[in-house]
Structures are given as structure tokens and as C-alpha cells.
Amino acid sequence: MEKKKKQYVVLGMGRFGISVARTLYSLGHDVLGIDKDEEIVQGLSNELTHIVAADVLDEDIYKTLGLRNFDVAVVAVRDLEPSVMCTLMLKECGIPFIIAKASTSLHGRMLDKIGADKVIYPERDMGIRVGHNLADSNIVDYIELVDNLSIMEIGTPKTMVGKSLSEVELRRLYNVTVVALRRNGQILVNPDPNDKIKEGDIMVILGTRDSVKALESKI
């Protein structure tokens, strides 16, 4: 079934905001970008559904652009004060779901207190991913999710090659689940426990942060 097309507004067209806006637009959604830098706006005029040059602290634009009719707002403003004010005004105009970028834990707590539905930390999360990748050559990628969950992609250790998923007993030993295998450019979702692990396979593993960390220390 075709996914419902949504309307997104992204406030702040820095590197993060541009990346989010372009990605949402490429996925077939309507995207409005807002930034006060007219040069940036001009450069993105053909890459989004619509983009306007305006100050995100100008309360009038929230009404004139009809932002309350959008499904999701992404606050990609870098500095703390304008980020908080922008989130507050979005909340007051009644937008259903607000995602806000935070640069520090204090910034994040403030956004959470004034009603942001989801607070993200792009720099921190990317640092965690890069750190894990650098610390162990077997780790392909590492992402921390909500609710104490993590996803880790690891290159299959030689000791596991030729064994089935049930034989390596990752669930019993580490309380983690192999949710997918990447093999020869294809993704095998929810693989059969009797499926033999092959050389070159990438295992996509889901578990708590502690359980994933325990497995990471053993590979």
C-alpha cells in the first residue's frame, strides 16, 4: 500500500536542515523550507516543494504560511534561544508533531519542557557511531535508539562462518536478536534460525545498549 504523502516544514537551512529537507522531498513528501539567508533560499529553490526567505523568529510567518496545517515541523535552528522560541511558536500554532535539534543536554531538556515531541542530537549520535566504528574494525555501523535499544551492524566473525544462527546462540548468550542479514547487496529480513552464516555476511543486531555492548566486547 502506498504511503500517505505528508507535509513537512523545516526551519533553518543549515547543513542538517538541508539534508533532512532534501531527503524528505526525495521520498515524495511536500517540504517547505524556511531560512533568512536569501542566498541559501535561492540555491534551494528548485530542490524542495517550496522555500521562503524569512526569519523563523517572526511570529507573523507562522500564520501567513499556514504552518498549523503541516503534519510535522523540523526545527533545525542551531542556536539555543532561537531554537527554543521557534519550537514554542510552533507549539502555540498547533502543529501536530515537532522534531527539534539540540546541541547540548541542557538545550534538549529545554526543548522537551516546552513541548517538542522528539529531540535529536545529530552531532552526539554521529560521534557515537564513528567512535564505535573506529574502536572495532568488525563494526560496520552502530545506532542508539530510544528506550535503551541499539542496533549494530557487524561483519561476521570467522568463528561464526558456516554455522546457523541458532548454533551461534546470540540470543541466549547476549540477549540480542539478529533482525536481518546483508548478503551480496541484498537484505534478508528476519532470517531463518537454521540459515547458515556465510563469509561476507553483515549481521544486523538489535538489543539493549548493555547487551549490544557485551557482544561488541567479544567480537
mmCIF file with all atom_site columns, N, CA, C and O in Angstrom, residues 10 22 30 49-50 53 71 79 87 90 96 144 184 193 205:
data_model
loop_
_atom_site.group_PDB
_atom_site.id
_atom_site.type_symbol
_atom_site.label_atom_id
_atom_site.label_alt_id
_atom_site.label_comp_id
_atom_site.label_asym_id
_atom_site.label_entity_id
_atom_site.label_seq_id
_atom_site.pdbx_PDB_ins_code
_atom_site.Cartn_x
_atom_site.Cartn_y
_atom_site.Cartn_z
_atom_site.occupancy
_atom_site.B_iso_or_equiv
_atom_site.pdbx_formal_charge
_atom_site.auth_seq_id
_atom_site.auth_comp_id
_atom_site.auth_asym_id
_atom_site.auth_atom_id
_atom_site.pdbx_PDB_model_num
ATOM 1  N N  . VAL A 1 10  ? 10.593 22.599  7.401  1.00 0.00 ? 10  VAL A N  1
ATOM 2  C CA . VAL A 1 10  ? 11.921 22.552  8.017  1.00 0.00 ? 10  VAL A CA 1
ATOM 3  C C  . VAL A 1 10  ? 12.379 23.991  8.235  1.00 0.00 ? 10  VAL A C  1
ATOM 4  O O  . VAL A 1 10  ? 12.492 24.771  7.283  1.00 0.00 ? 10  VAL A O  1
ATOM 5  N N  . ARG A 1 22  ? 15.958 17.751  1.906  1.00 0.00 ? 22  ARG A N  1
ATOM 6  C CA . ARG A 1 22  ? 16.186 17.066  0.622  1.00 0.00 ? 22  ARG A CA 1
ATOM 7  C C  . ARG A 1 22  ? 15.752 15.610  0.687  1.00 0.00 ? 22  ARG A C  1
ATOM 8  O O  . ARG A 1 22  ? 15.155 15.079  -0.252 1.00 0.00 ? 22  ARG A O  1
ATOM 9  N N  . ASP A 1 30  ? 5.777  16.606  0.563  1.00 0.00 ? 30  ASP A N  1
ATOM 10 C CA . ASP A 1 30  ? 5.813  18.054  0.352  1.00 0.00 ? 30  ASP A CA 1
ATOM 11 C C  . ASP A 1 30  ? 6.668  18.676  1.447  1.00 0.00 ? 30  ASP A C  1
ATOM 12 O O  . ASP A 1 30  ? 6.456  18.398  2.631  1.00 0.00 ? 30  ASP A O  1
ATOM 13 N N  . THR A 1 49  ? 9.660  21.490  -2.415 1.00 0.00 ? 49  THR A N  1
ATOM 14 C CA . THR A 1 49  ? 8.343  21.900  -2.897 1.00 0.00 ? 49  THR A CA 1
ATOM 15 C C  . THR A 1 49  ? 8.218  23.415  -2.884 1.00 0.00 ? 49  THR A C  1
ATOM 16 O O  . THR A 1 49  ? 7.737  24.021  -3.834 1.00 0.00 ? 49  THR A O  1
ATOM 17 N N  . HIS A 1 50  ? 8.682  24.012  -1.792 1.00 0.00 ? 50  HIS A N  1
ATOM 18 C CA . HIS A 1 50  ? 8.633  25.470  -1.662 1.00 0.00 ? 50  HIS A CA 1
ATOM 19 C C  . HIS A 1 50  ? 9.644  25.884  -0.606 1.00 0.00 ? 50  HIS A C  1
ATOM 20 O O  . HIS A 1 50  ? 9.880  25.151  0.356  1.00 0.00 ? 50  HIS A O  1
ATOM 21 N N  . ALA A 1 53  ? 12.301 32.914  2.148  1.00 0.00 ? 53  ALA A N  1
ATOM 22 C CA . ALA A 1 53  ? 13.280 33.664  2.944  1.00 0.00 ? 53  ALA A CA 1
ATOM 23 C C  . ALA A 1 53  ? 12.522 34.420  4.026  1.00 0.00 ? 53  ALA A C  1
ATOM 24 O O  . ALA A 1 53  ? 11.745 35.332  3.733  1.00 0.00 ? 53  ALA A O  1
ATOM 25 N N  . ASP A 1 71  ? 1.925  18.583  8.771  1.00 0.00 ? 71  ASP A N  1
ATOM 26 C CA . ASP A 1 71  ? 1.904  17.388  9.624  1.00 0.00 ? 71  ASP A CA 1
ATOM 27 C C  . ASP A 1 71  ? 3.046  17.380  10.626 1.00 0.00 ? 71  ASP A C  1
ATOM 28 O O  . ASP A 1 71  ? 2.873  16.981  11.782 1.00 0.00 ? 71  ASP A O  1
ATOM 29 N N  . ASP A 1 79  ? 21.269 27.710  17.153 1.00 0.00 ? 79  ASP A N  1
ATOM 30 C CA . ASP A 1 79  ? 21.474 28.372  18.442 1.00 0.00 ? 79  ASP A CA 1
ATOM 31 C C  . ASP A 1 79  ? 20.309 28.123  19.396 1.00 0.00 ? 79  ASP A C  1
ATOM 32 O O  . ASP A 1 79  ? 19.153 28.007  18.979 1.00 0.00 ? 79  ASP A O  1
ATOM 33 N N  . THR A 1 87  ? 10.443 26.593  18.523 1.00 0.00 ? 87  THR A N  1
ATOM 34 C CA . THR A 1 87  ? 9.673  25.429  18.971 1.00 0.00 ? 87  THR A CA 1
ATOM 35 C C  . THR A 1 87  ? 8.427  25.862  19.722 1.00 0.00 ? 87  THR A C  1
ATOM 36 O O  . THR A 1 87  ? 7.340  25.296  19.532 1.00 0.00 ? 87  THR A O  1
ATOM 37 N N  . LEU A 1 90  ? 5.804  27.182  17.269 1.00 0.00 ? 90  LEU A N  1
ATOM 38 C CA . LEU A 1 90  ? 5.201  26.063  16.534 1.00 0.00 ? 90  LEU A CA 1
ATOM 39 C C  . LEU A 1 90  ? 4.172  25.350  17.406 1.00 0.00 ? 90  LEU A C  1
ATOM 40 O O  . LEU A 1 90  ? 3.099  24.962  16.928 1.00 0.00 ? 90  LEU A O  1
ATOM 41 N N  . PRO A 1 96  ? 0.935  19.393  14.711 1.00 0.00 ? 96  PRO A N  1
ATOM 42 C CA . PRO A 1 96  ? 0.756  18.125  15.433 1.00 0.00 ? 96  PRO A CA 1
ATOM 43 C C  . PRO A 1 96  ? 2.029  17.490  15.997 1.00 0.00 ? 96  PRO A C  1
ATOM 44 O O  . PRO A 1 96  ? 2.005  16.910  17.074 1.00 0.00 ? 96  PRO A O  1
ATOM 45 N N  . GLU A 1 144 ? 22.134 4.232   18.308 1.00 0.00 ? 144 GLU A N  1
ATOM 46 C CA . GLU A 1 144 ? 21.368 4.137   19.543 1.00 0.00 ? 144 GLU A CA 1
ATOM 47 C C  . GLU A 1 144 ? 19.954 4.630   19.287 1.00 0.00 ? 144 GLU A C  1
ATOM 48 O O  . GLU A 1 144 ? 19.745 5.711   18.739 1.00 0.00 ? 144 GLU A O  1
ATOM 49 N N  . ASN A 1 184 ? 25.481 -10.074 -0.181 1.00 0.00 ? 184 ASN A N  1
ATOM 50 C CA . ASN A 1 184 ? 25.614 -9.825  -1.623 1.00 0.00 ? 184 ASN A CA 1
ATOM 51 C C  . ASN A 1 184 ? 24.701 -8.703  -2.112 1.00 0.00 ? 184 ASN A C  1
ATOM 52 O O  . ASN A 1 184 ? 24.048 -8.799  -3.153 1.00 0.00 ? 184 ASN A O  1
ATOM 53 N N  . PRO A 1 193 ? 16.343 -19.153 11.595 1.00 0.00 ? 193 PRO A N  1
ATOM 54 C CA . PRO A 1 193 ? 17.370 -19.557 12.570 1.00 0.00 ? 193 PRO A CA 1
ATOM 55 C C  . PRO A 1 193 ? 18.291 -20.655 12.049 1.00 0.00 ? 193 PRO A C  1
ATOM 56 O O  . PRO A 1 193 ? 19.424 -20.799 12.538 1.00 0.00 ? 193 PRO A O  1
ATOM 57 N N  . ILE A 1 205 ? 21.958 -6.452  14.244 1.00 0.00 ? 205 ILE A N  1
ATOM 58 C CA . ILE A 1 205 ? 21.622 -6.980  15.572 1.00 0.00 ? 205 ILE A CA 1
ATOM 59 C C  . ILE A 1 205 ? 20.904 -5.918  16.403 1.00 0.00 ? 205 ILE A C  1
ATOM 60 O O  . ILE A 1 205 ? 21.311 -4.759  16.456 1.00 0.00 ? 205 ILE A O  1
#
